[in-house]
Short mmCIF file of C-alpha atoms and ligand atoms in Angstrom, two decimals:
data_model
loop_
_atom_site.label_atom_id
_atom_site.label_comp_id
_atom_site.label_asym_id
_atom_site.label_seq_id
_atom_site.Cartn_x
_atom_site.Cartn_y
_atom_site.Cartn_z
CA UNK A 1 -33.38 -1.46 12.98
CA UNK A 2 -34.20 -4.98 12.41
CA UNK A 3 -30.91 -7.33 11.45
CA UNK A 4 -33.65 -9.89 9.23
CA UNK A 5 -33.12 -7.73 6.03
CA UNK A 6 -29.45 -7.27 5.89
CA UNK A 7 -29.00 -11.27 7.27
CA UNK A 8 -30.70 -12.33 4.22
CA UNK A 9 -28.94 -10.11 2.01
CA UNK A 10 -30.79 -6.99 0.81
CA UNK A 11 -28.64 -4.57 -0.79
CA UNK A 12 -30.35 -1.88 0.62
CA UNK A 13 -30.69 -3.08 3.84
CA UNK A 14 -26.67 -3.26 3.99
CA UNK A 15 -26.25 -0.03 2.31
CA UNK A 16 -28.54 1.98 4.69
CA UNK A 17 -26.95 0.34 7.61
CA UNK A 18 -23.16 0.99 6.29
CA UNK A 19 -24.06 4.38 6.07
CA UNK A 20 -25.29 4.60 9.97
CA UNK A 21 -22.44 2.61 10.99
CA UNK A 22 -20.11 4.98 8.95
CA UNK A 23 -21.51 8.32 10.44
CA UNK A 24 -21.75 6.29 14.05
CA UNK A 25 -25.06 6.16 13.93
CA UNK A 26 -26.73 5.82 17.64
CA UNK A 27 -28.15 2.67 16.43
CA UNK A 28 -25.45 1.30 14.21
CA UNK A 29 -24.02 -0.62 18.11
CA UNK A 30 -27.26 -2.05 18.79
CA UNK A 31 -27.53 -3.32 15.30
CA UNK A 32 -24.08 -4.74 15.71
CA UNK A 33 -24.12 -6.41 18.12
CA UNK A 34 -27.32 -8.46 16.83
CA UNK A 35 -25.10 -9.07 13.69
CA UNK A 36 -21.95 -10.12 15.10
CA UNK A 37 -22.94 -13.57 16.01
CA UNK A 38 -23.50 -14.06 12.12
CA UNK A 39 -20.09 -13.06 11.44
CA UNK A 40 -16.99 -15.01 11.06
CA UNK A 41 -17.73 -16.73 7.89
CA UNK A 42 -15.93 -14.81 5.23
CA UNK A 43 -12.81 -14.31 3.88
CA UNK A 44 -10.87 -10.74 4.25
CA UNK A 45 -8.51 -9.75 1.74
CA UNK A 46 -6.46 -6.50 2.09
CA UNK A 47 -4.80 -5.07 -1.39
CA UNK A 48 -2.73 -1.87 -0.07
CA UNK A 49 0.13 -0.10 -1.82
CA UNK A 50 1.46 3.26 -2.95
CA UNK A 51 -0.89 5.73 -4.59
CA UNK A 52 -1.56 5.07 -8.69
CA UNK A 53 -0.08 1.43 -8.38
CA UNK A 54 -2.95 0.09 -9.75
CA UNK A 55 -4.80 -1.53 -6.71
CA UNK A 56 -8.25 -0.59 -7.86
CA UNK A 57 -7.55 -1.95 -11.55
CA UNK A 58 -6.12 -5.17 -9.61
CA UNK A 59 -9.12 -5.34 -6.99
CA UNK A 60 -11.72 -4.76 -9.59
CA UNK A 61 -10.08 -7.85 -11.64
CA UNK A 62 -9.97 -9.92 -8.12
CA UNK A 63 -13.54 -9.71 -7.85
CA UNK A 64 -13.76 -10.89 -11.23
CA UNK A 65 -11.99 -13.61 -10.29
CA UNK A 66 -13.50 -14.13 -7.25
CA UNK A 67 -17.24 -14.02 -8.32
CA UNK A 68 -15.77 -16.76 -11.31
CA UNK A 69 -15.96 -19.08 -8.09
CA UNK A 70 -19.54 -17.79 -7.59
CA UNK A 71 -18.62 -16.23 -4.22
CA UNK A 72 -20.44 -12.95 -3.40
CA UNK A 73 -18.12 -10.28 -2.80
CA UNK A 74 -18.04 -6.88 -0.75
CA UNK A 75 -15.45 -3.96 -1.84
CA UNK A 76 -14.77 -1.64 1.07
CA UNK A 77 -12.75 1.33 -0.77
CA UNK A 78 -11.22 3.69 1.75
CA UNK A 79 -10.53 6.67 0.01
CA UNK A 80 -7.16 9.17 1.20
CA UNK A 81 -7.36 12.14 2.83
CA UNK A 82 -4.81 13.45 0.22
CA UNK A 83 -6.31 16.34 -2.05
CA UNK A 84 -3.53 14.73 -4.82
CA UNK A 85 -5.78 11.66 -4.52
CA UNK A 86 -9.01 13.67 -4.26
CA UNK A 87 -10.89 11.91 -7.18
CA UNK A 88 -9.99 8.72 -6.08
CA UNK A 89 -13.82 7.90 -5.38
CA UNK A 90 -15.02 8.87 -8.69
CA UNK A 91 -12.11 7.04 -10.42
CA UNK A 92 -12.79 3.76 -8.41
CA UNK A 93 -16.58 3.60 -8.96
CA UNK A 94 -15.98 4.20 -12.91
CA UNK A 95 -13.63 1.26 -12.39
CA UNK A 96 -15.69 -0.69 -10.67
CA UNK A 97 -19.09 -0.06 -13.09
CA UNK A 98 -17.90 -3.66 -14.30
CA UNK A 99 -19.84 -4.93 -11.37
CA UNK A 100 -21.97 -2.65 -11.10
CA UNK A 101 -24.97 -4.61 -12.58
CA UNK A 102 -23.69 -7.73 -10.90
CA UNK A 103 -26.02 -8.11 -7.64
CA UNK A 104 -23.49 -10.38 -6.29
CA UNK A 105 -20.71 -7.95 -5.49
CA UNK A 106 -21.57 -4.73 -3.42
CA UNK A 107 -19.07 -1.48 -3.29
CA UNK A 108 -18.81 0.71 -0.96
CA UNK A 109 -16.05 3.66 -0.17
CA UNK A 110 -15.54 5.62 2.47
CA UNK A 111 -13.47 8.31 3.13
CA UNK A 112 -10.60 8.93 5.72
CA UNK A 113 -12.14 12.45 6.51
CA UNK A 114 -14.78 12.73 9.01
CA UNK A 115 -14.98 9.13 9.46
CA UNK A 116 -16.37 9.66 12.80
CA UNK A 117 -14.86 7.52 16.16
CA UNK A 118 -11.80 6.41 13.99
CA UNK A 119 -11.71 4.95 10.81
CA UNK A 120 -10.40 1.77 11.63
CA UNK A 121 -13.23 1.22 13.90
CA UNK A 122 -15.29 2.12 11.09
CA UNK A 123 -13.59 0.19 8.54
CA UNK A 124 -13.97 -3.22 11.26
CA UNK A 125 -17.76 -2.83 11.54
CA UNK A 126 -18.59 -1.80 7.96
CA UNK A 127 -16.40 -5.87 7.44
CA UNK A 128 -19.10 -7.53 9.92
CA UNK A 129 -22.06 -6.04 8.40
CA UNK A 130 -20.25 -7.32 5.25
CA UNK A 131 -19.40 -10.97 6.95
CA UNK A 132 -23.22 -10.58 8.39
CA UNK A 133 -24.60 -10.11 5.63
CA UNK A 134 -23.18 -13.34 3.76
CA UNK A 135 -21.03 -11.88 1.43
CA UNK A 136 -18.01 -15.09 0.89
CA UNK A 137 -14.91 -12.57 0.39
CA UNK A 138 -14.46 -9.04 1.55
CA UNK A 139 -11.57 -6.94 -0.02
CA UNK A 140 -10.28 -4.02 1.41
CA UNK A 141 -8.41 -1.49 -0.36
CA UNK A 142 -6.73 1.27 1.27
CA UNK A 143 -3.65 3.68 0.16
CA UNK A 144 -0.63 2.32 2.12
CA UNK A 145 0.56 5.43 3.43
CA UNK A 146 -0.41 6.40 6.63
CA UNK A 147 -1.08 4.31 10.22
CA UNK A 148 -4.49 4.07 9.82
CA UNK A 149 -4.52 2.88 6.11
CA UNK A 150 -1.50 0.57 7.32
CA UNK A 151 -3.81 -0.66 10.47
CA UNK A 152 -6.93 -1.25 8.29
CA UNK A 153 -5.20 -3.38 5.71
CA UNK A 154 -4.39 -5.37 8.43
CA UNK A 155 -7.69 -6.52 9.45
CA UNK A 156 -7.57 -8.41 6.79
CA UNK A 157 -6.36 -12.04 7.05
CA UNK A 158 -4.01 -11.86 4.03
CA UNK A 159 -2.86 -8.64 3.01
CA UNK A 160 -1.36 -8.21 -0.88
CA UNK A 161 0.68 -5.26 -1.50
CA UNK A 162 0.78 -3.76 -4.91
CA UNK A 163 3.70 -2.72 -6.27
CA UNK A 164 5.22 -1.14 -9.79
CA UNK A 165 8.57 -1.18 -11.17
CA UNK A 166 10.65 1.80 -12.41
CA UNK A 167 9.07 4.40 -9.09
CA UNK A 168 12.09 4.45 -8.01
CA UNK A 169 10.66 4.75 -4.55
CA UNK A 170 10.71 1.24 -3.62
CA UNK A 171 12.68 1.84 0.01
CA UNK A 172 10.02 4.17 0.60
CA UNK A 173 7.81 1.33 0.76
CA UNK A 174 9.53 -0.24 3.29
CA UNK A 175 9.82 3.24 5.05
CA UNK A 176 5.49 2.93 5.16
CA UNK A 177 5.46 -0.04 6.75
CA UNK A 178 3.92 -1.76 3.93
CA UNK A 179 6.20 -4.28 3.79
CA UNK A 180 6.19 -5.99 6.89
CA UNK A 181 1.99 -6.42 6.46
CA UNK A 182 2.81 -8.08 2.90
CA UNK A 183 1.56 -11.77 2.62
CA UNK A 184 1.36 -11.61 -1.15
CA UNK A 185 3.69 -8.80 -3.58
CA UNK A 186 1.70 -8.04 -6.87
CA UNK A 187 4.43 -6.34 -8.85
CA UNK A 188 1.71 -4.69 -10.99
CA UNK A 189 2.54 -3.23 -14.26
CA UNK A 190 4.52 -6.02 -15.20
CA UNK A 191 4.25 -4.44 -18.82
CA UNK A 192 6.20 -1.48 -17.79
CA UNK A 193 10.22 -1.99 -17.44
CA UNK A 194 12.26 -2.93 -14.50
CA UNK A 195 9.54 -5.71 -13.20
CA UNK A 196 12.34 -8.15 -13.21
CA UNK A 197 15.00 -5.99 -11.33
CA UNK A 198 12.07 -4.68 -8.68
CA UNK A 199 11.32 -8.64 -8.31
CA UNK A 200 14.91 -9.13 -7.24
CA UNK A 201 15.70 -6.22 -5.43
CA UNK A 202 12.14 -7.46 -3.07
CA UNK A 203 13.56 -10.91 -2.89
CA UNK A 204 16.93 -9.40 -1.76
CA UNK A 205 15.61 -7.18 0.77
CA UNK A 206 12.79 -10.22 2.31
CA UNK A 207 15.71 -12.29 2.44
CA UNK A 208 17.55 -9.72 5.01
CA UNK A 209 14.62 -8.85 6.53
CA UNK A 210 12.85 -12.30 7.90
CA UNK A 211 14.18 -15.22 5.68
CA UNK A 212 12.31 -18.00 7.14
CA UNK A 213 9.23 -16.00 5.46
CA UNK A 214 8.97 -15.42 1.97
CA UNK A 215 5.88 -13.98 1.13
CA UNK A 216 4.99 -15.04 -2.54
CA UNK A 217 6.16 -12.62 -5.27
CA UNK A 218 3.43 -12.67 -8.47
CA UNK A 219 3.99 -10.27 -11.46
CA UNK A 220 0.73 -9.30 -12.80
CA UNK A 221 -0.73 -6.89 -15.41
CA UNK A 222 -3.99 -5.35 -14.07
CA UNK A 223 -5.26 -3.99 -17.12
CA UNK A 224 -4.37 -6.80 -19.31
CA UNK A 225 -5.78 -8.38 -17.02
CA UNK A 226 -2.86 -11.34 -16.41
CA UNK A 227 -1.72 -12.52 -12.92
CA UNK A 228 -4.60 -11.99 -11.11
CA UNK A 229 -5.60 -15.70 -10.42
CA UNK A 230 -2.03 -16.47 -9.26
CA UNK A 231 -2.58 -13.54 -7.27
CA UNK A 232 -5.48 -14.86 -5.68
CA UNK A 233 -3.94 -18.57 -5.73
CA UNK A 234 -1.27 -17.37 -3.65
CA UNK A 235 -3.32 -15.43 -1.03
CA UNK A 236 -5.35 -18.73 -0.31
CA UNK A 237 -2.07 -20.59 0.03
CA UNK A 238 -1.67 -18.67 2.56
CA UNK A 239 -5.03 -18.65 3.76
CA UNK A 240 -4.55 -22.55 4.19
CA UNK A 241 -1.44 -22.26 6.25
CA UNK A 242 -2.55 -19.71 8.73
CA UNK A 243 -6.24 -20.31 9.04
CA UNK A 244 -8.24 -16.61 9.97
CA UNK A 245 -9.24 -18.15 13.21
CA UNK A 246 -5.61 -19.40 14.52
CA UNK A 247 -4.91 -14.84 14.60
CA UNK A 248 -8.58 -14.30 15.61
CA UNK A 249 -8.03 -13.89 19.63
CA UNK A 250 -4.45 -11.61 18.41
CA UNK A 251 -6.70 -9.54 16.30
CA UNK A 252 -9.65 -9.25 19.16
CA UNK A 253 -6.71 -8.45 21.85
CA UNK A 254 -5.74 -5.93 19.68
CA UNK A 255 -9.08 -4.23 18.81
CA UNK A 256 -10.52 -4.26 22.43
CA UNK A 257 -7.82 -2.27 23.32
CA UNK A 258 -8.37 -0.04 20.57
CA UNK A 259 -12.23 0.21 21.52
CA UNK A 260 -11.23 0.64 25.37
CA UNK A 261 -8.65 3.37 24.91
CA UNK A 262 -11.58 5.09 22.32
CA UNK A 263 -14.40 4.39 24.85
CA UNK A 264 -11.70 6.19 27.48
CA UNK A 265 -11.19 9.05 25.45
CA UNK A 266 -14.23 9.93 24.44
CA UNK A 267 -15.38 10.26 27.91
CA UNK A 268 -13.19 13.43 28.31
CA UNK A 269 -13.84 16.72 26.35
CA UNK A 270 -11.39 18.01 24.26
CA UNK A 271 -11.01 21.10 26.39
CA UNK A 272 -10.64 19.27 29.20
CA UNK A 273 -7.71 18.23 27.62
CA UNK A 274 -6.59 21.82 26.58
CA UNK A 275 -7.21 23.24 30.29
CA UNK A 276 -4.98 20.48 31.76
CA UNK A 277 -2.03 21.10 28.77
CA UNK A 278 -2.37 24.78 29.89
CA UNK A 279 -1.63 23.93 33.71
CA UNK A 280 0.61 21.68 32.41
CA UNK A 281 2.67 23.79 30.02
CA UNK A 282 2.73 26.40 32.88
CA UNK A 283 4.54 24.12 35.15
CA UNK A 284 1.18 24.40 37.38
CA UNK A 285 0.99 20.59 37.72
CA UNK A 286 3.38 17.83 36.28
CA UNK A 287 1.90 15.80 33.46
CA UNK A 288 2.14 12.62 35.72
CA UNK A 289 -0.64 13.94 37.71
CA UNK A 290 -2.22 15.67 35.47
CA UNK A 291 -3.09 12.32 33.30
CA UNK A 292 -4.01 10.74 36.31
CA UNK A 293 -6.16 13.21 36.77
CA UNK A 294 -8.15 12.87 34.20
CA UNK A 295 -8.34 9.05 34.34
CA UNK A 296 -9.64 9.52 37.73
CA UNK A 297 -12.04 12.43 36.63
N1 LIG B 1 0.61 -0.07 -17.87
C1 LIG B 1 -0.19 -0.45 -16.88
N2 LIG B 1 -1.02 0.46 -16.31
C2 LIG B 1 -1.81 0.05 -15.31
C3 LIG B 1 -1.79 -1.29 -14.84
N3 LIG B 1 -2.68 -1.38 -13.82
C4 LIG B 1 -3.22 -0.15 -13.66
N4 LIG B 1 -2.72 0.71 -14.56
C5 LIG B 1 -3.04 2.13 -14.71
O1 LIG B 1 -2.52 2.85 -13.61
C6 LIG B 1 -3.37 3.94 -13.29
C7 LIG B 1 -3.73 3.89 -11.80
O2 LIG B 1 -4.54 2.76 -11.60
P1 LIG B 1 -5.50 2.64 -10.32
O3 LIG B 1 -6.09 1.30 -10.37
O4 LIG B 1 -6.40 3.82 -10.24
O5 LIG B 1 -4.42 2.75 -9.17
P2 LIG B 1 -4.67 2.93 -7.61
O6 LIG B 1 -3.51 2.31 -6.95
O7 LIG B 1 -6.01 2.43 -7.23
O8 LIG B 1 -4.63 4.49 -7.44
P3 LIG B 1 -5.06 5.37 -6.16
O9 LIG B 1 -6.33 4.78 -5.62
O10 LIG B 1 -5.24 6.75 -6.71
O11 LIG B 1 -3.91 5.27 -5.21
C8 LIG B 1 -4.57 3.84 -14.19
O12 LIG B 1 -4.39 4.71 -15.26
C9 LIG B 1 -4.53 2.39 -14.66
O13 LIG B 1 -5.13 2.21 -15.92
C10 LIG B 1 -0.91 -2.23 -15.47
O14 LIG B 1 -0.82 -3.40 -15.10
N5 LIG B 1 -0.13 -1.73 -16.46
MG1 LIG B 2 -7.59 3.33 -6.11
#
């Protein structure tokens, strides 16, 4: 697969090769590595949250906003695993036929099933065919619930978590971990009551929590659409405080391990596994030596 096409930008260059790189594709390395050198340019935003907040509404509106600066934008959607959330996919494409003509913003989802290798790892090279392939800003929406959606939002360089008023579940969203990721809050549905009591209760709780940060706190209405721009105003003042490449070697350290420890596993069958848990489980051998074992195998 030659890199040429997808460098210069042809849609359908980038969409063949997401799919290859998605279904781990024997080629989709090679091709990686010949793209990664052309990576590094763009701007990753993460929009997480609990399920139904409104983050595709929101993202769809971001690009809006973001192509409004004439920056070419790349969506990557991953969709839950959840069967409550099953039409997810369907629902975000319908939202996001807005762009759909626009040649200047490119979609893709992918799902947490059968994402093949991991779907963080997935998620990270589907960004630097994205970055490759000269798109300015990349946003990244997953469902904040669940590591892996948790670990994904975070390889972006400013993360905004959505949140609405009145769900009652707010300490749940601490419970998820979303909160500590947060750069930006979008209290969406800002139409809807109790925006002004959530606002407070977050600014209560962030003060507790780490008080020499205070992520920004924007109320926005994604249908409307209002609050979107401050949004995005507030992600970039952040941006400009803690430039992408000040994190980048934290961020490499901590994918290289990921990559090593996959590379690792991969090399021993799952039975393999199994037939050492048996002997294991059996008091046959102790897991100490078991696991070094297998390292050593
Ligand atoms: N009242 C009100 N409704 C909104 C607002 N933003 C989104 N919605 C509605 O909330 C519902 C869920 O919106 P989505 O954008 O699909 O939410 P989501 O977080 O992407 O949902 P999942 O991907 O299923 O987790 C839709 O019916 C939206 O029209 C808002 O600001 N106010
Ligand atoms: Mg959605």
């Amino acid at each position: 697969v030659s890199p040429d096409p997808i460098l210069e930008g042809d849609l359908r260059a980038i969409s063949r090769a997401a799919t290859r790189i998605e279904n781990r594709h024997p080629e989709a390395e090679a091709l990686l590595k010949e793209l990664f050198p052309h990576t590094g340019r763009a701007e990753l935003l993460g929009v997480t949250g609990p399920p139904g907040a409104g983050k595709s509404t929101f993202t769809s509106e971001l690009v809006r906003e973001l192509r409004r600066e004439g920056r070419r934008v790349a969506v990557l959607a991953v969709d839950p695993t959840s069967p409550f959330t099953g039409g997810a996919i369907l629902g975000d494409r319908i939202r996001m036929q807005a762009h759909h003509a626009d040649p200047g913003v490119f979609i893709r989802s992918i799902a947490t099933r059968g994402a093949l290798g991991g779907l963080s790892a997935a998620a990270l090279d589907l960004t630097l065919l994205f970055d490759a392939a000269g798109f300015d800003s990349i946003v990244i929406e997953t469902v904040g619930v669940g590591q892996d959606e948790v670990d994904i939002a975070q390889l972006a360089h400013c993360v905004l978590v959505v949140l609405v008023p009145g769900m009652g579940d707010d300490v749940q969203a601490v419970k998820a971990g979303i909160m500590e990721i947060a750069q930006v809050f979008v209290i969406n549905k800002a139409d809807l009551p109790g925006a002004g009591k959530l606002e407070s209760e977050l600014r209560f709780l962030l003060s507790l929590a780490a008080p020499e940060i205070q992520p920004a706190i924007i109320q926005a209405v994604a249908t409307a659409p209002s609050g979107i721009r401050e949004s995005l105003e507030a992600a970039r003042q952040y941006l400009m405080s803690h430039p992408p490449r000040l994190g980048a070697v934290q961020r490499w350290t901590t994918r290289l391990r990921e990559m090593v420890r996959a590379r690792l596993m991969a090399r021993v069958p799952a039975a393999d596994f199994e037939t050492w848990a048996q002997a294991v489980a059996a008091r046959e051998i102790d897991p100490y030596t078991a696991a070094a074992r297998i390292l050593h195998a």
